[in-house]
PDB file of C-alpha atoms in Angstrom:
ATOM      1  CA  MET A 207     119.236  83.406 269.430  1.00  0.00           C
ATOM      2  CA  GLU A 208     119.988  84.171 265.287  1.00  0.00           C
ATOM      3  CA  LYS A 209     119.161  81.199 263.220  1.00  0.00           C
ATOM      4  CA  PRO A 210     120.040  79.768 260.108  1.00  0.00           C
ATOM      5  CA  SER A 211     117.375  80.348 256.372  1.00  0.00           C
ATOM      6  CA  GLU A 212     114.715  78.488 256.207  1.00  0.00           C
ATOM      7  CA  TYR A 213     114.729  75.174 255.043  1.00  0.00           C
ATOM      8  CA  SER A 214     115.220  74.607 251.368  1.00  0.00           C
ATOM      9  CA  PRO A 215     112.834  71.150 249.635  1.00  0.00           C
ATOM     10  CA  LEU A 216     115.630  68.919 249.333  1.00  0.00           C
ATOM     11  CA  LEU A 217     115.672  69.860 253.077  1.00  0.00           C
ATOM     12  CA  GLU A 218     112.592  69.485 254.160  1.00  0.00           C
ATOM     13  CA  LYS A 219     112.546  66.659 251.823  1.00  0.00           C
ATOM     14  CA  LEU A 220     115.138  64.705 254.706  1.00  0.00           C
ATOM     15  CA  HIS A 221     113.603  66.042 257.327  1.00  0.00           C
ATOM     16  CA  GLU A 222     110.735  63.451 257.433  1.00  0.00           C
ATOM     17  CA  ILE A 223     112.799  60.254 257.156  1.00  0.00           C
ATOM     18  CA  PRO A 224     113.940  60.581 261.205  1.00  0.00           C
ATOM     19  CA  GLU A 225     110.060  61.663 262.281  1.00  0.00           C
ATOM     20  CA  LEU A 226     109.287  58.441 260.060  1.00  0.00           C
ATOM     21  CA  LEU A 227     112.349  55.863 261.276  1.00  0.00           C
ATOM     22  CA  TYR A 228     110.691  57.231 265.539  1.00  0.00           C
ATOM     23  CA  GLN A 229     107.023  56.400 264.775  1.00  0.00           C
ATOM     24  CA  GLY A 230     107.995  52.791 262.856  1.00  0.00           C
ATOM     25  CA  MET A 231     109.755  51.766 266.072  1.00  0.00           C
ATOM     26  CA  LYS A 232     106.557  52.859 268.129  1.00  0.00           C
ATOM     27  CA  LYS A 233     104.785  50.142 265.862  1.00  0.00           C
ATOM     28  CA  VAL A 234     107.579  47.206 267.072  1.00  0.00           C
ATOM     29  CA  ILE A 235     108.943  48.334 270.520  1.00  0.00           C
ATOM     30  CA  LYS A 236     105.790  49.183 273.048  1.00  0.00           C
ATOM     31  CA  GLY A 237     106.055  51.303 276.034  1.00  0.00           C
ATOM     32  CA  GLN A 238     110.014  53.339 275.469  1.00  0.00           C
ATOM     33  CA  ASP A 239     108.883  56.695 273.515  1.00  0.00           C
ATOM     34  CA  GLU A 240     111.296  58.741 274.968  1.00  0.00           C
ATOM     35  CA  LEU A 241     114.179  55.905 274.749  1.00  0.00           C
ATOM     36  CA  LEU A 242     112.896  56.022 271.076  1.00  0.00           C
ATOM     37  CA  ARG A 243     113.443  59.291 271.159  1.00  0.00           C
ATOM     38  CA  ILE A 244     117.404  59.644 271.661  1.00  0.00           C
ATOM     39  CA  PHE A 245     118.096  56.998 269.908  1.00  0.00           C
ATOM     40  CA  CYS A 246     117.190  57.993 266.918  1.00  0.00           C
ATOM     41  CA  ALA A 247     119.018  60.903 267.086  1.00  0.00           C
ATOM     42  CA  GLY A 248     122.438  59.468 267.795  1.00  0.00           C
ATOM     43  CA  ILE A 249     121.964  56.716 265.166  1.00  0.00           C
ATOM     44  CA  LEU A 250     120.600  60.114 263.027  1.00  0.00           C
ATOM     45  CA  SER A 251     124.669  61.750 264.881  1.00  0.00           C
ATOM     46  CA  GLY A 252     126.277  59.042 263.285  1.00  0.00           C
ATOM     47  CA  GLY A 253     127.133  57.475 267.020  1.00  0.00           C
ATOM     48  CA  HIS A 254     127.635  54.077 268.345  1.00  0.00           C
ATOM     49  CA  ILE A 255     125.043  52.707 270.877  1.00  0.00           C
ATOM     50  CA  LEU A 256     125.384  50.790 274.371  1.00  0.00           C
ATOM     51  CA  LEU A 257     122.024  49.663 275.668  1.00  0.00           C
ATOM     52  CA  GLU A 258     122.035  48.364 278.976  1.00  0.00           C
ATOM     53  CA  GLY A 259     119.466  46.432 280.720  1.00  0.00           C
ATOM     54  CA  LEU A 260     117.991  43.461 281.700  1.00  0.00           C
ATOM     55  CA  PRO A 261     116.943  40.205 279.033  1.00  0.00           C
ATOM     56  CA  GLY A 262     113.875  40.604 277.397  1.00  0.00           C
ATOM     57  CA  THR A 263     113.227  44.202 276.915  1.00  0.00           C
ATOM     58  CA  GLY A 264     113.694  44.518 273.256  1.00  0.00           C
ATOM     59  CA  LYS A 265     117.224  45.414 272.610  1.00  0.00           C
ATOM     60  CA  THR A 266     117.823  42.594 269.859  1.00  0.00           C
ATOM     61  CA  THR A 267     114.072  43.640 268.770  1.00  0.00           C
ATOM     62  CA  LEU A 268     115.506  47.368 268.579  1.00  0.00           C
ATOM     63  CA  ALA A 269     118.162  46.611 266.392  1.00  0.00           C
ATOM     64  CA  GLN A 270     116.522  44.737 263.806  1.00  0.00           C
ATOM     65  CA  THR A 271     113.843  47.343 263.664  1.00  0.00           C
ATOM     66  CA  LEU A 272     116.648  49.738 262.431  1.00  0.00           C
ATOM     67  CA  SER A 273     117.526  47.760 260.065  1.00  0.00           C
ATOM     68  CA  ALA A 274     114.027  46.990 258.547  1.00  0.00           C
ATOM     69  CA  LEU A 275     113.348  50.356 258.702  1.00  0.00           C
ATOM     70  CA  ILE A 276     116.936  51.655 256.072  1.00  0.00           C
ATOM     71  CA  SER A 277     116.034  49.432 253.025  1.00  0.00           C
ATOM     72  CA  SER A 278     118.617  47.222 251.763  1.00  0.00           C
ATOM     73  CA  SER A 279     121.014  47.838 254.083  1.00  0.00           C
ATOM     74  CA  GLU A 280     122.540  44.808 256.130  1.00  0.00           C
ATOM     75  CA  PHE A 281     122.789  43.473 258.602  1.00  0.00           C
ATOM     76  CA  SER A 282     125.399  41.175 260.815  1.00  0.00           C
ATOM     77  CA  ARG A 283     124.992  40.076 264.325  1.00  0.00           C
ATOM     78  CA  ILE A 284     127.316  38.295 267.038  1.00  0.00           C
ATOM     79  CA  GLN A 285     126.938  36.670 270.120  1.00  0.00           C
ATOM     80  CA  PHE A 286     129.466  37.295 272.338  1.00  0.00           C
ATOM     81  CA  THR A 287     130.945  34.686 273.937  1.00  0.00           C
ATOM     82  CA  PRO A 288     134.949  33.737 276.626  1.00  0.00           C
ATOM     83  CA  ASP A 289     136.054  31.963 273.621  1.00  0.00           C
ATOM     84  CA  LEU A 290     135.420  34.198 270.063  1.00  0.00           C
ATOM     85  CA  LEU A 291     138.989  34.768 268.804  1.00  0.00           C
ATOM     86  CA  PRO A 292     139.376  38.410 266.994  1.00  0.00           C
ATOM     87  CA  TYR A 293     139.691  37.498 263.489  1.00  0.00           C
ATOM     88  CA  ASP A 294     135.655  36.012 264.084  1.00  0.00           C
ATOM     89  CA  ILE A 295     135.054  39.772 263.897  1.00  0.00           C
ATOM     90  CA  THR A 296     136.928  40.747 261.943  1.00  0.00           C
ATOM     91  CA  GLY A 297     137.975  38.100 259.046  1.00  0.00           C
ATOM     92  CA  VAL A 298     141.040  36.399 258.523  1.00  0.00           C
ATOM     93  CA  ASP A 299     142.612  35.707 255.175  1.00  0.00           C
ATOM     94  CA  VAL A 300     142.773  32.380 254.041  1.00  0.00           C
ATOM     95  CA  TRP A 301     145.058  30.306 251.847  1.00  0.00           C
ATOM     96  CA  ASN A 302     143.725  30.097 248.574  1.00  0.00           C
ATOM     97  CA  ARG A 303     145.487  27.113 246.536  1.00  0.00           C
ATOM     98  CA  GLU A 304     144.024  27.810 242.876  1.00  0.00           C
ATOM     99  CA  LEU A 305     145.658  31.737 242.810  1.00  0.00           C
ATOM    100  CA  SER A 306     149.102  30.435 245.256  1.00  0.00           C
ATOM    101  CA  ASP A 307     148.479  33.260 247.841  1.00  0.00           C
ATOM    102  CA  PHE A 308     145.345  34.392 251.094  1.00  0.00           C
ATOM    103  CA  GLU A 309     142.818  36.108 250.111  1.00  0.00           C
ATOM    104  CA  PHE A 310     140.258  37.873 252.692  1.00  0.00           C
ATOM    105  CA  ARG A 311     137.035  36.615 253.976  1.00  0.00           C
ATOM    106  CA  PRO A 312     135.273  39.130 256.049  1.00  0.00           C
ATOM    107  CA  GLY A 313     133.801  39.251 258.550  1.00  0.00           C
ATOM    108  CA  PRO A 314     130.575  40.046 260.083  1.00  0.00           C
ATOM    109  CA  VAL A 315     131.654  43.622 261.121  1.00  0.00           C
ATOM    110  CA  PHE A 316     132.259  44.596 257.342  1.00  0.00           C
ATOM    111  CA  THR A 317     128.170  45.151 257.476  1.00  0.00           C
ATOM    112  CA  HIS A 318     125.249  48.445 257.516  1.00  0.00           C
ATOM    113  CA  ILE A 319     123.866  47.769 261.302  1.00  0.00           C
ATOM    114  CA  LEU A 320     126.099  45.262 264.091  1.00  0.00           C
ATOM    115  CA  LEU A 321     124.187  44.285 266.815  1.00  0.00           C
ATOM    116  CA  ALA A 322     127.671  43.247 269.334  1.00  0.00           C
ATOM    117  CA  ASP A 323     125.707  40.319 271.554  1.00  0.00           C
ATOM    118  CA  GLU A 324     125.651  40.725 275.438  1.00  0.00           C
ATOM    119  CA  ILE A 325     129.718  42.258 274.352  1.00  0.00           C
ATOM    120  CA  ASN A 326     130.624  41.808 277.746  1.00  0.00           C
ATOM    121  CA  ARG A 327     131.352  38.699 277.690  1.00  0.00           C
ATOM    122  CA  THR A 328     134.797  38.183 275.445  1.00  0.00           C
ATOM    123  CA  THR A 329     137.588  38.717 276.411  1.00  0.00           C
ATOM    124  CA  PRO A 330     139.459  41.988 276.132  1.00  0.00           C
ATOM    125  CA  LYS A 331     141.145  41.091 272.957  1.00  0.00           C
ATOM    126  CA  VAL A 332     138.322  40.853 271.260  1.00  0.00           C
ATOM    127  CA  GLN A 333     136.821  44.143 272.321  1.00  0.00           C
ATOM    128  CA  ALA A 334     140.703  45.909 271.737  1.00  0.00           C
ATOM    129  CA  ALA A 335     139.274  44.599 268.154  1.00  0.00           C
ATOM    130  CA  LEU A 336     135.960  46.108 267.934  1.00  0.00           C
ATOM    131  CA  LEU A 337     137.949  49.196 269.505  1.00  0.00           C
ATOM    132  CA  GLU A 338     139.762  49.591 266.043  1.00  0.00           C
ATOM    133  CA  VAL A 339     136.349  48.482 264.181  1.00  0.00           C
ATOM    134  CA  MET A 340     134.521  51.879 265.995  1.00  0.00           C
ATOM    135  CA  ALA A 341     136.569  53.989 266.115  1.00  0.00           C
ATOM    136  CA  GLU A 342     138.431  53.734 263.049  1.00  0.00           C
ATOM    137  CA  GLN A 343     135.481  52.038 260.904  1.00  0.00           C
ATOM    138  CA  GLN A 344     138.501  49.169 259.248  1.00  0.00           C
ATOM    139  CA  VAL A 345     140.133  46.214 259.895  1.00  0.00           C
ATOM    140  CA  SER A 346     143.580  46.354 259.794  1.00  0.00           C
ATOM    141  CA  LEU A 347     145.291  42.187 258.785  1.00  0.00           C
ATOM    142  CA  GLY A 348     148.987  42.067 258.551  1.00  0.00           C
ATOM    143  CA  ARG A 349     149.962  44.660 255.890  1.00  0.00           C
ATOM    144  CA  LYS A 350     146.508  46.052 254.800  1.00  0.00           C
ATOM    145  CA  THR A 351     143.954  48.181 255.542  1.00  0.00           C
ATOM    146  CA  TYR A 352     140.772  46.967 254.714  1.00  0.00           C
ATOM    147  CA  PRO A 353     137.659  49.927 255.286  1.00  0.00           C
ATOM    148  CA  LEU A 354     134.209  49.235 256.268  1.00  0.00           C
ATOM    149  CA  ARG A 355     130.939  50.647 254.527  1.00  0.00           C
ATOM    150  CA  ASP A 356     130.406  54.306 254.758  1.00  0.00           C
ATOM    151  CA  PHE A 357     127.236  53.452 256.876  1.00  0.00           C
ATOM    152  CA  PHE A 358     128.472  51.216 259.943  1.00  0.00           C
ATOM    153  CA  LEU A 359     126.717  51.531 263.543  1.00  0.00           C
ATOM    154  CA  VAL A 360     127.757  49.855 266.287  1.00  0.00           C
ATOM    155  CA  LEU A 361     124.382  48.284 268.395  1.00  0.00           C
ATOM    156  CA  ALA A 362     126.151  46.157 271.636  1.00  0.00           C
ATOM    157  CA  THR A 363     124.022  45.206 274.418  1.00  0.00           C
ATOM    158  CA  GLN A 364     124.624  44.034 278.419  1.00  0.00           C
ATOM    159  CA  ASN A 365     123.619  42.580 281.322  1.00  0.00           C
ATOM    160  CA  PRO A 366     124.589  44.789 284.376  1.00  0.00           C
ATOM    161  CA  LEU A 367     123.195  43.263 286.605  1.00  0.00           C
ATOM    162  CA  ASP A 368     124.845  40.020 285.564  1.00  0.00           C
ATOM    163  CA  HIS A 369     128.293  40.042 286.415  1.00  0.00           C
ATOM    164  CA  GLU A 370     129.384  36.574 286.632  1.00  0.00           C
ATOM    165  CA  GLY A 371     132.134  34.748 283.660  1.00  0.00           C
ATOM    166  CA  THR A 372     131.977  38.599 281.878  1.00  0.00           C
ATOM    167  CA  TYR A 373     134.381  41.276 280.947  1.00  0.00           C
ATOM    168  CA  ALA A 374     133.858  44.523 281.734  1.00  0.00           C
ATOM    169  CA  LEU A 375     134.511  47.432 278.838  1.00  0.00           C
ATOM    170  CA  PRO A 376     137.123  49.397 279.546  1.00  0.00           C
ATOM    171  CA  GLU A 377     137.284  53.389 279.613  1.00  0.00           C
ATOM    172  CA  ALA A 378     138.476  53.598 275.571  1.00  0.00           C
ATOM    173  CA  GLN A 379     135.828  51.068 274.738  1.00  0.00           C
ATOM    174  CA  LYS A 380     132.876  52.420 276.711  1.00  0.00           C
ATOM    175  CA  ASP A 381     133.441  55.865 275.411  1.00  0.00           C
ATOM    176  CA  ARG A 382     133.536  55.352 271.868  1.00  0.00           C
ATOM    177  CA  PHE A 383     129.950  54.418 272.268  1.00  0.00           C
ATOM    178  CA  MET A 384     128.465  58.211 271.770  1.00  0.00           C
ATOM    179  CA  LEU A 385     125.307  57.176 274.120  1.00  0.00           C
ATOM    180  CA  ARG A 386     124.263  54.392 276.846  1.00  0.00           C
ATOM    181  CA  LEU A 387     120.637  53.673 276.962  1.00  0.00           C
ATOM    182  CA  THR A 388     119.240  51.813 278.816  1.00  0.00           C
ATOM    183  CA  PRO A 389     115.159  49.825 278.295  1.00  0.00           C
ATOM    184  CA  GLY A 390     112.908  49.735 280.797  1.00  0.00           C
ATOM    185  CA  TYR A 391     109.495  48.292 281.361  1.00  0.00           C
ATOM    186  CA  PRO A 392     107.034  49.331 279.467  1.00  0.00           C
ATOM    187  CA  ASP A 393     103.896  50.259 281.250  1.00  0.00           C
ATOM    188  CA  LEU A 394     100.579  48.286 282.353  1.00  0.00           C
ATOM    189  CA  GLU A 395      99.127  48.967 278.491  1.00  0.00           C
ATOM    190  CA  SER A 396     101.670  49.081 276.761  1.00  0.00           C
ATOM    191  CA  GLU A 397     103.083  45.419 277.734  1.00  0.00           C
ATOM    192  CA  LEU A 398      98.983  44.125 277.991  1.00  0.00           C
ATOM    193  CA  SER A 399      99.498  45.820 274.099  1.00  0.00           C
ATOM    194  CA  ILE A 400     102.886  43.787 273.389  1.00  0.00           C
ATOM    195  CA  LEU A 401     100.867  40.419 275.331  1.00  0.00           C
ATOM    196  CA  LYS A 402      98.107  40.418 272.888  1.00  0.00           C
ATOM    197  CA  GLY A 403      99.905  41.851 269.443  1.00  0.00           C
ATOM    198  CA  ASP A 404     103.809  40.119 270.012  1.00  0.00           C
ATOM    199  CA  PRO A 405     105.106  42.702 267.531  1.00  0.00           C
ATOM    200  CA  SER A 406     108.621  41.363 267.303  1.00  0.00           C
ATOM    201  CA  ARG A 407     106.653  38.699 265.293  1.00  0.00           C
ATOM    202  CA  SER A 408     103.272  39.930 263.799  1.00  0.00           C
ATOM    203  CA  VAL A 409     104.787  43.705 263.204  1.00  0.00           C
ATOM    204  CA  LEU A 410     108.395  43.678 262.631  1.00  0.00           C
ATOM    205  CA  PRO A 411     108.029  40.874 259.636  1.00  0.00           C
ATOM    206  CA  GLU A 412     105.934  43.338 257.824  1.00  0.00           C
ATOM    207  CA  LEU A 413     107.379  46.110 257.822  1.00  0.00           C
ATOM    208  CA  GLN A 414     108.277  48.271 255.003  1.00  0.00           C
ATOM    209  CA  GLY A 415     111.164  50.191 254.411  1.00  0.00           C
ATOM    210  CA  VAL A 416     111.517  54.395 255.074  1.00  0.00           C
ATOM    211  CA  CYS A 417     114.608  54.820 253.432  1.00  0.00           C
ATOM    212  CA  SER A 418     117.042  53.435 251.478  1.00  0.00           C
ATOM    213  CA  VAL A 419     120.605  53.830 253.084  1.00  0.00           C
ATOM    214  CA  GLN A 420     122.225  56.824 250.854  1.00  0.00           C
ATOM    215  CA  GLU A 421     119.441  58.823 252.133  1.00  0.00           C
ATOM    216  CA  PHE A 422     119.658  57.674 256.002  1.00  0.00           C
ATOM    217  CA  LEU A 423     123.784  59.447 254.931  1.00  0.00           C
ATOM    218  CA  ASP A 424     122.108  62.042 253.269  1.00  0.00           C
ATOM    219  CA  CYS A 425     120.209  63.284 256.291  1.00  0.00           C
ATOM    220  CA  ARG A 426     123.045  62.457 258.303  1.00  0.00           C
ATOM    221  CA  ASN A 427     124.899  64.854 256.733  1.00  0.00           C
ATOM    222  CA  SER A 428     122.497  67.875 257.431  1.00  0.00           C
ATOM    223  CA  VAL A 429     122.295  66.617 260.989  1.00  0.00           C
ATOM    224  CA  SER A 430     126.452  67.669 260.932  1.00  0.00           C
ATOM    225  CA  HIS A 431     124.772  71.284 259.286  1.00  0.00           C
ATOM    226  CA  VAL A 432     122.269  71.782 262.425  1.00  0.00           C
ATOM    227  CA  PHE A 433     123.531  75.573 263.844  1.00  0.00           C
ATOM    228  CA  CYS A 434     124.380  76.126 267.397  1.00  0.00           C
ATOM    229  CA  ASP A 435     125.190  78.766 268.813  1.00  0.00           C
ATOM    230  CA  GLU A 436     128.861  80.223 270.749  1.00  0.00           C
ATOM    231  CA  ARG A 437     126.471  80.286 273.993  1.00  0.00           C
ATOM    232  CA  LEU A 438     125.385  76.798 273.902  1.00  0.00           C
ATOM    233  CA  MET A 439     129.060  75.307 273.252  1.00  0.00           C
ATOM    234  CA  ARG A 440     130.472  76.871 275.924  1.00  0.00           C
ATOM    235  CA  ALA A 441     128.235  76.243 278.227  1.00  0.00           C
ATOM    236  CA  ILE A 442     128.756  72.382 277.055  1.00  0.00           C
ATOM    237  CA  VAL A 443     132.725  73.200 277.347  1.00  0.00           C
ATOM    238  CA  ARG A 444     131.548  74.246 280.472  1.00  0.00           C
ATOM    239  CA  ILE A 445     129.286  70.496 281.846  1.00  0.00           C
ATOM    240  CA  ALA A 446     132.925  68.804 281.308  1.00  0.00           C
ATOM    241  CA  VAL A 447     135.323  71.709 283.091  1.00  0.00           C
ATOM    242  CA  ALA A 448     133.124  70.952 286.010  1.00  0.00           C
ATOM    243  CA  THR A 449     132.903  66.758 285.614  1.00  0.00           C
ATOM    244  CA  ARG A 450     136.373  67.221 285.894  1.00  0.00           C
ATOM    245  CA  GLU A 451     135.794  68.892 289.472  1.00  0.00           C
ATOM    246  CA  HIS A 452     133.492  67.089 290.622  1.00  0.00           C
ATOM    247  CA  GLN A 453     134.928  65.421 294.530  1.00  0.00           C
ATOM    248  CA  ASP A 454     132.859  62.899 293.466  1.00  0.00           C
ATOM    249  CA  LEU A 455     134.716  61.814 289.634  1.00  0.00           C
ATOM    250  CA  LYS A 456     137.365  60.296 289.962  1.00  0.00           C
ATOM    251  CA  SER A 457     137.894  60.875 286.195  1.00  0.00           C
ATOM    252  CA  GLY A 458     135.936  64.079 284.065  1.00  0.00           C
ATOM    253  CA  VAL A 459     133.947  63.775 280.905  1.00  0.00           C
ATOM    254  CA  SER A 460     137.217  64.322 277.839  1.00  0.00           C
ATOM    255  CA  PRO A 461     137.265  67.100 274.715  1.00  0.00           C
ATOM    256  CA  ARG A 462     135.465  63.764 273.105  1.00  0.00           C
ATOM    257  CA  GLY A 463     132.941  63.468 275.359  1.00  0.00           C
ATOM    258  CA  GLY A 464     132.210  67.542 274.402  1.00  0.00           C
ATOM    259  CA  LEU A 465     132.451  66.204 270.721  1.00  0.00           C
ATOM    260  CA  MET A 466     130.193  63.879 271.510  1.00  0.00           C
ATOM    261  CA  LEU A 467     127.381  65.500 273.178  1.00  0.00           C
ATOM    262  CA  LEU A 468     127.419  68.453 270.523  1.00  0.00           C
ATOM    263  CA  ALA A 469     126.450  65.928 267.503  1.00  0.00           C
ATOM    264  CA  ALA A 470     123.276  64.200 269.481  1.00  0.00           C
ATOM    265  CA  CYS A 471     122.361  67.589 270.617  1.00  0.00           C
ATOM    266  CA  ARG A 472     122.357  68.611 266.949  1.00  0.00           C
ATOM    267  CA  GLY A 473     120.278  64.524 266.197  1.00  0.00           C
ATOM    268  CA  LEU A 474     118.007  65.477 268.108  1.00  0.00           C
ATOM    269  CA  ALA A 475     117.500  68.979 266.633  1.00  0.00           C
ATOM    270  CA  TRP A 476     116.586  67.484 263.891  1.00  0.00           C
ATOM    271  CA  LEU A 477     113.813  65.406 265.004  1.00  0.00           C
ATOM    272  CA  SER A 478     112.797  68.093 266.379  1.00  0.00           C
ATOM    273  CA  GLY A 479     111.902  69.200 263.252  1.00  0.00           C
ATOM    274  CA  ARG A 480     114.149  72.127 264.594  1.00  0.00           C
ATOM    275  CA  ASP A 481     117.730  73.557 261.771  1.00  0.00           C
ATOM    276  CA  TYR A 482     119.317  74.896 265.418  1.00  0.00           C
ATOM    277  CA  VAL A 483     120.559  73.246 268.897  1.00  0.00           C
ATOM    278  CA  SER A 484     118.071  74.742 272.258  1.00  0.00           C
ATOM    279  CA  ASP A 485     119.189  74.528 275.514  1.00  0.00           C
ATOM    280  CA  GLN A 486     116.925  71.685 276.500  1.00  0.00           C
ATOM    281  CA  ASP A 487     118.712  69.841 273.421  1.00  0.00           C
ATOM    282  CA  ILE A 488     121.800  70.036 276.366  1.00  0.00           C
ATOM    283  CA  ARG A 489     119.285  69.668 279.320  1.00  0.00           C
ATOM    284  CA  ASP A 490     118.315  66.186 277.493  1.00  0.00           C
ATOM    285  CA  MET A 491     121.110  64.455 276.079  1.00  0.00           C
ATOM    286  CA  ALA A 492     123.776  65.438 279.069  1.00  0.00           C
ATOM    287  CA  VAL A 493     122.658  62.596 280.313  1.00  0.00           C
ATOM    288  CA  PRO A 494     122.661  59.453 278.141  1.00  0.00           C
ATOM    289  CA  VAL A 495     126.275  60.696 276.357  1.00  0.00           C
ATOM    290  CA  LEU A 496     127.755  61.097 279.780  1.00  0.00           C
ATOM    291  CA  ALA A 497     126.949  59.199 281.889  1.00  0.00           C
ATOM    292  CA  HIS A 498     129.199  56.437 280.696  1.00  0.00           C
ATOM    293  CA  ARG A 499     131.851  58.379 280.513  1.00  0.00           C
ATOM    294  CA  VAL A 500     133.610  59.302 283.592  1.00  0.00           C
ATOM    295  CA  ASN A 501     134.612  57.532 286.561  1.00  0.00           C
ATOM    296  CA  PRO A 502     132.714  58.231 289.787  1.00  0.00           C
ATOM    297  CA  VAL A 503     134.865  57.192 292.877  1.00  0.00           C
ATOM    298  CA  SER A 504     132.482  54.303 294.716  1.00  0.00           C
ATOM    299  CA  SER A 505     129.545  52.127 293.145  1.00  0.00           C
ATOM    300  CA  GLU A 506     127.289  54.246 295.416  1.00  0.00           C
ATOM    301  CA  VAL A 507     128.106  57.459 293.479  1.00  0.00           C
ATOM    302  CA  ASP A 508     124.970  58.206 291.073  1.00  0.00           C
ATOM    303  CA  SER A 509     127.183  59.563 287.875  1.00  0.00           C
ATOM    304  CA  SER A 510     123.405  60.445 286.104  1.00  0.00           C
ATOM    305  CA  SER A 511     121.918  62.002 288.672  1.00  0.00           C
ATOM    306  CA  ILE A 512     125.819  64.723 288.632  1.00  0.00           C
ATOM    307  CA  ILE A 513     125.849  64.890 285.102  1.00  0.00           C
ATOM    308  CA  ARG A 514     122.031  65.984 285.030  1.00  0.00           C
ATOM    309  CA  ASP A 515     122.907  68.604 288.004  1.00  0.00           C
ATOM    310  CA  ILE A 516     125.472  70.120 286.116  1.00  0.00           C
ATOM    311  CA  THR A 517     123.813  69.531 283.498  1.00  0.00           C
ATOM    312  CA  TRP A 518     120.629  72.070 285.248  1.00  0.00           C
ATOM    313  CA  ASN A 519     123.348  74.200 287.205  1.00  0.00           C
ATOM    314  CA  GLU A 520     125.265  75.865 282.574  1.00  0.00           C
ATOM    315  CA  CYS A 521     122.288  75.728 280.771  1.00  0.00           C
ATOM    316  CA  ASP A 522     120.353  77.318 283.341  1.00  0.00           C
ATOM    317  CA  GLY A 523     119.558  81.132 282.219  1.00  0.00           C
ATOM    318  CA  ILE A 524     121.218  80.650 279.236  1.00  0.00           C
ATOM    319  CA  LEU A 525     119.574  81.630 276.196  1.00  0.00           C
TER     320      LEU A 525
END
């Protein structure tokens, strides 16, 4: 497969940022190396991420760690509850007596990194408000539109086992998340190191930034130009088509899902020190990007296994 020309010095410098982010996260988040690798690929690609796992597995700490590693980035957290209202997250017009007019008070979405904690505990109306923010990167209030920051990332969490008092995310909302990741329990040695040092308290407060917000945006821009052979693009399309025709799925992957998979593969390639996408990138990213975008015929169907099987079949011997 033909590759683009050699890197320029600027590109080589930008290649250091993903590895520095990855190594910085590993100092705090123990026993989750593969998850962190996929997570870094996602944020480099410009996608929002849904962290689905049990309490105490480091979801909130991961968001705080990322904010610490990107210097001067602003971090906001929203604890989603049933009584939350849309303007609690987007902002509201407030009457200014001195100006005799309304002025906009920005909500917590006007930040760089937004942690939407337990997103499935709020009502569909609030979820819809966040959907516009994620999709359009702006807030509409009345006749005015307020753009968000150039760098805006939503990290949402939810507990997959606790369904009491929750509101399932609609398909349109889930489709806006590039990745769905499930932090698991660390291995024995990693958990022992957590007990000995508690890195969320001992390491995280002392963590130094490895890049600025602008440098991170420059890195994202470079990722978007990573080369992908047309044969690999065709494989991505075939994967999407196969999900739509699978007998155990009521609905398959949309064209947006294919775009998200391509972007995520470019992010993983860049993190791996390459300026081209490989077939292994597709294999590694297909499940976290696509599994939450399909609709199984029953709860007994494992969508991750279906995506994994389809991907390996379509990528087998392609290059």
